[in-house]
Coordinates of C-alpha atoms and ligand atoms in Angstrom, one line a residue:
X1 CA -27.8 64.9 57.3
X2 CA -25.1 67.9 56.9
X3 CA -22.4 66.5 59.2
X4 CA -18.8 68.5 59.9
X5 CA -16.1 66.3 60.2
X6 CA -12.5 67.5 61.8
X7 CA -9.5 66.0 61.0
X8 CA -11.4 65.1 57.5
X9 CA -8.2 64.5 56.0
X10 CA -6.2 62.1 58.7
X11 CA -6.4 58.5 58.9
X12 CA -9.8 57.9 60.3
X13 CA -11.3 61.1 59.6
X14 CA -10.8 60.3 55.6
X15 CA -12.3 56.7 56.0
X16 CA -15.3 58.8 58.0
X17 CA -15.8 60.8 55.1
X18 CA -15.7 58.3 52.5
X19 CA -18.3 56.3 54.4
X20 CA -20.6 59.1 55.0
X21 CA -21.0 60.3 51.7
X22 CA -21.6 56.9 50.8
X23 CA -24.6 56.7 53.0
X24 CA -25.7 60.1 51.4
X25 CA -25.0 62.7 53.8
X26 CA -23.5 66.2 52.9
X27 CA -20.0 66.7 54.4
X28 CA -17.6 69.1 55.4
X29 CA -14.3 68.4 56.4
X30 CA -12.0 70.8 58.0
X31 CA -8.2 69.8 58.3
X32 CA -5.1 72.0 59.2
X33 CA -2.6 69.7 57.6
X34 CA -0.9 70.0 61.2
X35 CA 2.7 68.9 60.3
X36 CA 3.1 65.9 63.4
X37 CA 3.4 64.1 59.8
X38 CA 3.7 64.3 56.0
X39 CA 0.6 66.8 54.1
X40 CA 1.6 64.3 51.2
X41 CA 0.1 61.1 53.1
X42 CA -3.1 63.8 53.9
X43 CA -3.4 65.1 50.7
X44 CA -3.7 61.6 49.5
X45 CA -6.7 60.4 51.9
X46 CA -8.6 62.7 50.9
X47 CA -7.8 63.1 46.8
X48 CA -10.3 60.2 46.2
X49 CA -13.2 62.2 47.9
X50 CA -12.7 65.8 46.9
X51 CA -14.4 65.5 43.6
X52 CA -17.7 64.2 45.4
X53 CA -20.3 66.8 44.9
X54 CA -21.5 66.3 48.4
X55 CA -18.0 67.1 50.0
X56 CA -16.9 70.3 50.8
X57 CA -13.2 70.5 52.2
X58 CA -11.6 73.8 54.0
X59 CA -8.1 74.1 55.0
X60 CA -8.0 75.6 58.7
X61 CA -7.0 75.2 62.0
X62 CA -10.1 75.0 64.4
X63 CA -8.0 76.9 67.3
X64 CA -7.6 79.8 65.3
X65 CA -10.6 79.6 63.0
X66 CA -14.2 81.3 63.3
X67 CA -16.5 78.8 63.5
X68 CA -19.5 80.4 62.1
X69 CA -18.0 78.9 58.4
X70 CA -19.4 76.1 59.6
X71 CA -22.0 76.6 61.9
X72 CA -24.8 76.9 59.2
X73 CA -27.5 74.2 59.0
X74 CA -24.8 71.8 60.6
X75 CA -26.8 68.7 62.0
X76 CA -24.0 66.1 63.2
X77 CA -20.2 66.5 64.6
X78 CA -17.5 64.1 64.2
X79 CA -14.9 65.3 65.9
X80 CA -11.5 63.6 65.0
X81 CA -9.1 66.2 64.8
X82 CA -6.9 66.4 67.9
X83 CA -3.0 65.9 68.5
X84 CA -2.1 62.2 68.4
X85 CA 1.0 60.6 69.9
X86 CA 0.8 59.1 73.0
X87 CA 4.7 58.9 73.6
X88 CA 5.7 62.4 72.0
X89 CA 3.1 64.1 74.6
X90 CA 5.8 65.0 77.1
X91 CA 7.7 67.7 77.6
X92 CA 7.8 71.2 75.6
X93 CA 5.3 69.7 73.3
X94 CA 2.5 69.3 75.7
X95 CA 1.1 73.1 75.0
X96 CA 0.0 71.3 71.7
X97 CA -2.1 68.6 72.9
X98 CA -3.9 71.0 75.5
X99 CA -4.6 73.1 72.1
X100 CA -5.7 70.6 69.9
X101 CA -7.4 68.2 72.3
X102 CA -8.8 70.1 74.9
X103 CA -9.2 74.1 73.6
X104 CA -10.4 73.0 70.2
X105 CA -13.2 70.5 71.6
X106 CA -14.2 73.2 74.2
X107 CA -14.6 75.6 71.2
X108 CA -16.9 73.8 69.5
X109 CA -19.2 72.7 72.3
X110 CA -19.4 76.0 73.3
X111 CA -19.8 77.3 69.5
X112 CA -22.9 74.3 68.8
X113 CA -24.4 74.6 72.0
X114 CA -28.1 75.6 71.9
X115 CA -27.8 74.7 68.3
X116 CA -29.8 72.2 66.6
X117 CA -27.2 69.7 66.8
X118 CA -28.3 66.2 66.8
X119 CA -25.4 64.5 67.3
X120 CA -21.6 65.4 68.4
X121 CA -19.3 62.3 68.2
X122 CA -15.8 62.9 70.2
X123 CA -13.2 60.6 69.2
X124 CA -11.7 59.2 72.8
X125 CA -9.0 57.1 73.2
X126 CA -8.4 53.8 75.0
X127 CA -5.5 55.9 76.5
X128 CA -7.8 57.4 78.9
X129 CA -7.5 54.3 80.9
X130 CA -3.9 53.8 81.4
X131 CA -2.5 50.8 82.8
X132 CA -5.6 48.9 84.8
X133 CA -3.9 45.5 83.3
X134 CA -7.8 43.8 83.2
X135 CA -10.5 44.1 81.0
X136 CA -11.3 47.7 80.5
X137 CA -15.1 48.7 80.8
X138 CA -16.3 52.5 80.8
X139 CA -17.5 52.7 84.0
X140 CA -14.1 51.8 85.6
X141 CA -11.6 54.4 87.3
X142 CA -9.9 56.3 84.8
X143 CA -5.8 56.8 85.3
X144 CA -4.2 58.2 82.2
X145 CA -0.8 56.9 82.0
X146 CA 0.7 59.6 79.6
X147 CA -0.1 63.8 79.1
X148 CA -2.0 62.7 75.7
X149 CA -4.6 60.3 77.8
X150 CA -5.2 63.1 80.1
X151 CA -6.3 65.8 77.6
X152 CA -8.0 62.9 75.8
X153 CA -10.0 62.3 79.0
X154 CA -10.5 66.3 80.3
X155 CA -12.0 66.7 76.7
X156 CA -14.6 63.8 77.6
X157 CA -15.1 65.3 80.7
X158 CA -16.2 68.4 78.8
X159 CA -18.7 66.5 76.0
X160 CA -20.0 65.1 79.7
X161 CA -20.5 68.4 81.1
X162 CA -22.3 70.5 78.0
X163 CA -24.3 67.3 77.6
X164 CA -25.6 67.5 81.4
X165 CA -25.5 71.2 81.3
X166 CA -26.6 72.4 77.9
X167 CA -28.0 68.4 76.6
X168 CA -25.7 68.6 74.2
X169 CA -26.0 65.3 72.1
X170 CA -22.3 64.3 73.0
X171 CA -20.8 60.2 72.5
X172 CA -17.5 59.5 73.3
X173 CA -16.5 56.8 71.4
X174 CA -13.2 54.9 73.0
X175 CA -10.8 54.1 70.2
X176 CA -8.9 50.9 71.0
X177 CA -5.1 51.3 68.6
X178 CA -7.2 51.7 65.5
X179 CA -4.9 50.2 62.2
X180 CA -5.8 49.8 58.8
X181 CA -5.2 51.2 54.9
X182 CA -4.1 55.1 55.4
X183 CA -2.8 54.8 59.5
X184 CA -0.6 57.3 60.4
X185 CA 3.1 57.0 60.3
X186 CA 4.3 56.9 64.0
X187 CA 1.7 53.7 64.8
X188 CA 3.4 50.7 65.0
X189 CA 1.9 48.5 62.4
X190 CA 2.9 51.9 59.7
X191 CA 6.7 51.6 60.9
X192 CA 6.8 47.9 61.1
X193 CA 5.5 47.6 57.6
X194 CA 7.6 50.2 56.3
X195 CA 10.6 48.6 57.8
X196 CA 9.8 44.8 56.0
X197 CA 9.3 46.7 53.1
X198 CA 12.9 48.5 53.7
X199 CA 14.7 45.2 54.9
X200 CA 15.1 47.0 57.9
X201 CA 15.2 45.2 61.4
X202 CA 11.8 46.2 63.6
X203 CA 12.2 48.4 66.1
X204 CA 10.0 47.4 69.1
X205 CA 9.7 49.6 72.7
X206 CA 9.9 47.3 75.4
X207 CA 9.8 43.5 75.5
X208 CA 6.7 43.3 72.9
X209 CA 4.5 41.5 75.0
X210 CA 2.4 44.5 75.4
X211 CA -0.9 44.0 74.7
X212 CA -3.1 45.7 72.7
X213 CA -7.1 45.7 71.1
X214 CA -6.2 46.4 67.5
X215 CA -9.6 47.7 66.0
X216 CA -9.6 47.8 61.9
X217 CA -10.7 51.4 60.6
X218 CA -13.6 49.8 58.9
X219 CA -15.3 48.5 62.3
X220 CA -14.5 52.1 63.8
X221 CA -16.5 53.8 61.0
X222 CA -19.1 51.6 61.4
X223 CA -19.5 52.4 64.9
X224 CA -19.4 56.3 63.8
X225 CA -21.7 56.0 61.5
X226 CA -24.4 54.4 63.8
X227 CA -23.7 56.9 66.6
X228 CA -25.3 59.3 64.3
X229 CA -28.7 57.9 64.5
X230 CA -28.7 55.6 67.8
X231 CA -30.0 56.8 71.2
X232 CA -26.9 57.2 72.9
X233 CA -26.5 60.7 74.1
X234 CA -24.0 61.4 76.7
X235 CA -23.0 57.9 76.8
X236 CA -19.3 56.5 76.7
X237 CA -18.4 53.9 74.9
X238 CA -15.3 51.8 74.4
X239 CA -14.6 50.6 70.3
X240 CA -12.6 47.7 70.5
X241 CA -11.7 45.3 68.3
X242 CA -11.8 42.1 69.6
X243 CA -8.7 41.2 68.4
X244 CA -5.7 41.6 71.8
X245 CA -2.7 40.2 71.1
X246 CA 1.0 41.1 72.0
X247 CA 3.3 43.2 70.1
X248 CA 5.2 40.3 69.3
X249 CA 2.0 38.5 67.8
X250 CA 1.2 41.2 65.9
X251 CA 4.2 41.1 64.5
X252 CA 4.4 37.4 63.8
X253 CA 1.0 37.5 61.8
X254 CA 2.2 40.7 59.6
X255 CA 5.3 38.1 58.7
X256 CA 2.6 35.5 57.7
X257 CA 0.6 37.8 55.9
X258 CA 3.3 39.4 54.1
X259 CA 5.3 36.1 53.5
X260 CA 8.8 38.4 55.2
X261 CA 10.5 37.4 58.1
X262 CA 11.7 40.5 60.0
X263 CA 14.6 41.0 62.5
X264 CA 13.9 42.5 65.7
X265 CA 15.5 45.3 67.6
X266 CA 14.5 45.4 70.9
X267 CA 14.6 49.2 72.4
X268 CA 13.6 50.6 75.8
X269 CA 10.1 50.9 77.2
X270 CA 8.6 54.1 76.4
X271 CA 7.1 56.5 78.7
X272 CA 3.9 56.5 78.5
X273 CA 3.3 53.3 77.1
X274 CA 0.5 51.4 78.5
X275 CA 0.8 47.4 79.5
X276 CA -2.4 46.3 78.3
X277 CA -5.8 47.6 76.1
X278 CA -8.6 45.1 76.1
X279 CA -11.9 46.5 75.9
X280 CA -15.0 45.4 77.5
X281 CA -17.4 45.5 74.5
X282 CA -20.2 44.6 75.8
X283 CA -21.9 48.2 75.8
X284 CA -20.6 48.8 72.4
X285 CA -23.4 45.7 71.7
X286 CA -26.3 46.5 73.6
X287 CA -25.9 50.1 72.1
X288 CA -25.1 49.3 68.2
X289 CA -26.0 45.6 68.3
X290 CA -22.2 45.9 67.0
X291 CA -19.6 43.3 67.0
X292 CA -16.5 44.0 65.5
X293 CA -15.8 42.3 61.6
X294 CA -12.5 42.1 60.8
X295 CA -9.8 40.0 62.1
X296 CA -6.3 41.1 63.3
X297 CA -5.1 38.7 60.0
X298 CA -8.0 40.1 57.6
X299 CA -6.4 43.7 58.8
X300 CA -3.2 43.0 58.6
X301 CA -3.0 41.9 55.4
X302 CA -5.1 45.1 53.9
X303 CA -3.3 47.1 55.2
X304 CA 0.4 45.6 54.2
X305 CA -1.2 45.9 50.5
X306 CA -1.9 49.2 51.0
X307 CA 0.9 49.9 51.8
X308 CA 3.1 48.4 49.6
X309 CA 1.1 50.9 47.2
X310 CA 2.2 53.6 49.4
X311 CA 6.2 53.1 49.8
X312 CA 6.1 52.6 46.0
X313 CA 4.0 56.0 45.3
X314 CA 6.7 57.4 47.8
X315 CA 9.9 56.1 46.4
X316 CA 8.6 57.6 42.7
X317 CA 7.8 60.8 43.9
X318 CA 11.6 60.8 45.7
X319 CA 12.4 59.8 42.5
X320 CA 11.1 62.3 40.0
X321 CA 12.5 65.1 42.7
X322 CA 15.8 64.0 42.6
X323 CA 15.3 63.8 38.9
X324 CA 15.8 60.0 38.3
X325 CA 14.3 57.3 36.9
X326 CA 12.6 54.9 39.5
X327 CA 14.8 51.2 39.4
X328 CA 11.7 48.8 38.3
X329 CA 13.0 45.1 38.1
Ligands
LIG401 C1 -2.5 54.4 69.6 C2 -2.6 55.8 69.0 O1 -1.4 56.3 68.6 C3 -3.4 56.8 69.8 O2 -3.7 57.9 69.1 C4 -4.6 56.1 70.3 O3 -5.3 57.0 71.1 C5 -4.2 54.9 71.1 O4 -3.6 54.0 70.2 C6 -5.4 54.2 71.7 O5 -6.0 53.4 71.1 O6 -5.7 54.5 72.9 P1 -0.5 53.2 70.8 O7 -1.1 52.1 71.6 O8 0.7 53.8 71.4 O9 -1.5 54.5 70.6 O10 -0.3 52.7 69.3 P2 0.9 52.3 68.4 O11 1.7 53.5 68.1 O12 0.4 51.5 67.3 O13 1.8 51.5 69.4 C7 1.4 50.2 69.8 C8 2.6 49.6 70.6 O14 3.7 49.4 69.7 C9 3.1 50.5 71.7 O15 3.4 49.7 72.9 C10 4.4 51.1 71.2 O16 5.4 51.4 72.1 C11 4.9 50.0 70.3 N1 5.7 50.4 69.2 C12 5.3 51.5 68.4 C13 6.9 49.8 69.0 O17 7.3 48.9 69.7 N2 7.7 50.2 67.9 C14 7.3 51.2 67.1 O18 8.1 51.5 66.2 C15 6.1 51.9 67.3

């Protein structure tokens, strides 16, 4: 299939791309290297696929761009780009979230519909929930908790709508805290990896016995890549990971995987911040016959090795611009 992915160059969207080209397809990937964090950390997802002559990459921003570079022969959508962050989504920055979640999907429904699409995937978020403190299944009332959840959710609204209104293929897939190689920098396992690797206390928001379904990137793209050939048009679907635990678990089983005990800072509760994620995955199974692989320790550790690759990679590129040898012991 010829499949456009957005946000080809972000944490998911780069493991997306990598597993779609493996299964054959021909991909473009559009990314506007939006600056919430480092173009370096982007530039390097995606170096690995860029030589693939089934991958096509263009550097834009969808809010701004003209679809129709894109629009031709385009049989599947995976849309992944959007503004993350559920605790930066107050205040003055909240224009950017109803941009880049909420115009930008309505722009490409409205672009694609009548098209020939078979498939358009929307990446939801567990954050459409907010804090039900139970088991979360998709047909439950939805109560966003922070302004990020609620664009998250007016966007599945709108897949909801073109499907019933112009049968738009639409899925919303339900992302439950996704973590793996390549996650982005202001998600919790990122900083408290970065911070063991700094001998830096953890900083933690709250008492840490939030809960939450960590879901490895690998299980996620799984699920992606079957919603492009499953019947599941205008269905929701929560992708969780079968793996809730408690900040403070999480933590303890990044200390065992990466054999360093960390100091704790304990720092207040952050708006926004949900209680609990557990997802009811029992849909995801009838639909995919899925269940998720990889364990909260199996994660863990890949993606502490990754990123001891990463700080390293950093710390010599900090190096060679400051114009000094790297200290290697
Ligand atoms: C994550 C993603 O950032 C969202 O894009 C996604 O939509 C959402 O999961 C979801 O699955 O619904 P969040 O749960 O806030 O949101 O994920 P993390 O940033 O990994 O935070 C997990 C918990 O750790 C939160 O309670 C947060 O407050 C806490 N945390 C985070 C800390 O205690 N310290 C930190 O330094 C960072």
């Amino acid at each position: 299939m010829k499949i456009l992915v957005t946000g080809a160059a972000g944490f998911i969207g780069s493991h997306v791309v990598a597993r779609l080209l493996k299964d054959g397809h021909e991909v473009t990937g559009v990314d506007s290297f939006d600056l919430y964090y480092a173009r370096g950390q982007k530039e390097k997802n995606l170096l690995p696929l860029m030589l693939h002559p089934q991958f096509k990459f263009i550097e834009d921003n969808l809010s701004t761009m003209a679809l129709v570079k894109v629009q031709k022969g385009t049989e599947a959508i995976v849309h992944l780009a959007g503004q993350p962050g559920v605790r930066g989504s107050w205040g003055s920055s909240f224009h950017r979230y109803v941009t880049n979640n909420l115009q930008v999907t309505q722009k490409l429904l409205e672009e694609f519909k009548g098209s020939k699409l078979k498939r358009f995937v929307y990446a939801s978020s567990s954050s459409v929930y907010g804090d039900r403190g139970e088991v979360l299944s998709e047909d439950m009332r939805l109560e966003p908790k922070s302004p990020y959840g609620v664009t998250k959710l007016a966007a599945e609204h709108l897949c909801q709508l073109y499907h019933v209104e112009h049968k738009m293929p639409t899925v919303a897939l339900r992302f439950f805290s996704v973590y793996g190689p390549g996650q982005r920098p202001d998600m919790a396992f990122h900083r408290f990896c970065q911070s063991l690797l700094r001998e830096a206390a953890i900083s933690i928001y709250g008492d840490g016995k939030q809960i939450r379904d960590y879901t490895y990137v690998d299980d996620v793209v799984d699920v992606v890549a079957a919603a492009l050939g499953a019947d599941v048009a205008g269905q929701v679907v929560n992708v969780g990971g079968g793996s809730p635990a408690t900040l403070l678990e999480a933590i303890a089983v990044l200390e065992e995987v990466s054999g360093k005990p960390c100091a704790r800072t304990f720092l207040e509760r952050q708006k926004g911040d949900v209680f609990s994620t557990r997802a009811d995955t029992a849909k995801l199974e009838r639909l995919f016959g899925f269940k998720p692989k990889v364990s909260l320790k199996e994660g863990l550790a890949r993606e502490w090795e990754w990123m001891k690759r990463f700080v390293e990679s950093e710390d010599e590129e900090r190096a060679i611009k400051a114009n000094v040898q790297p200290i290697t012991e």
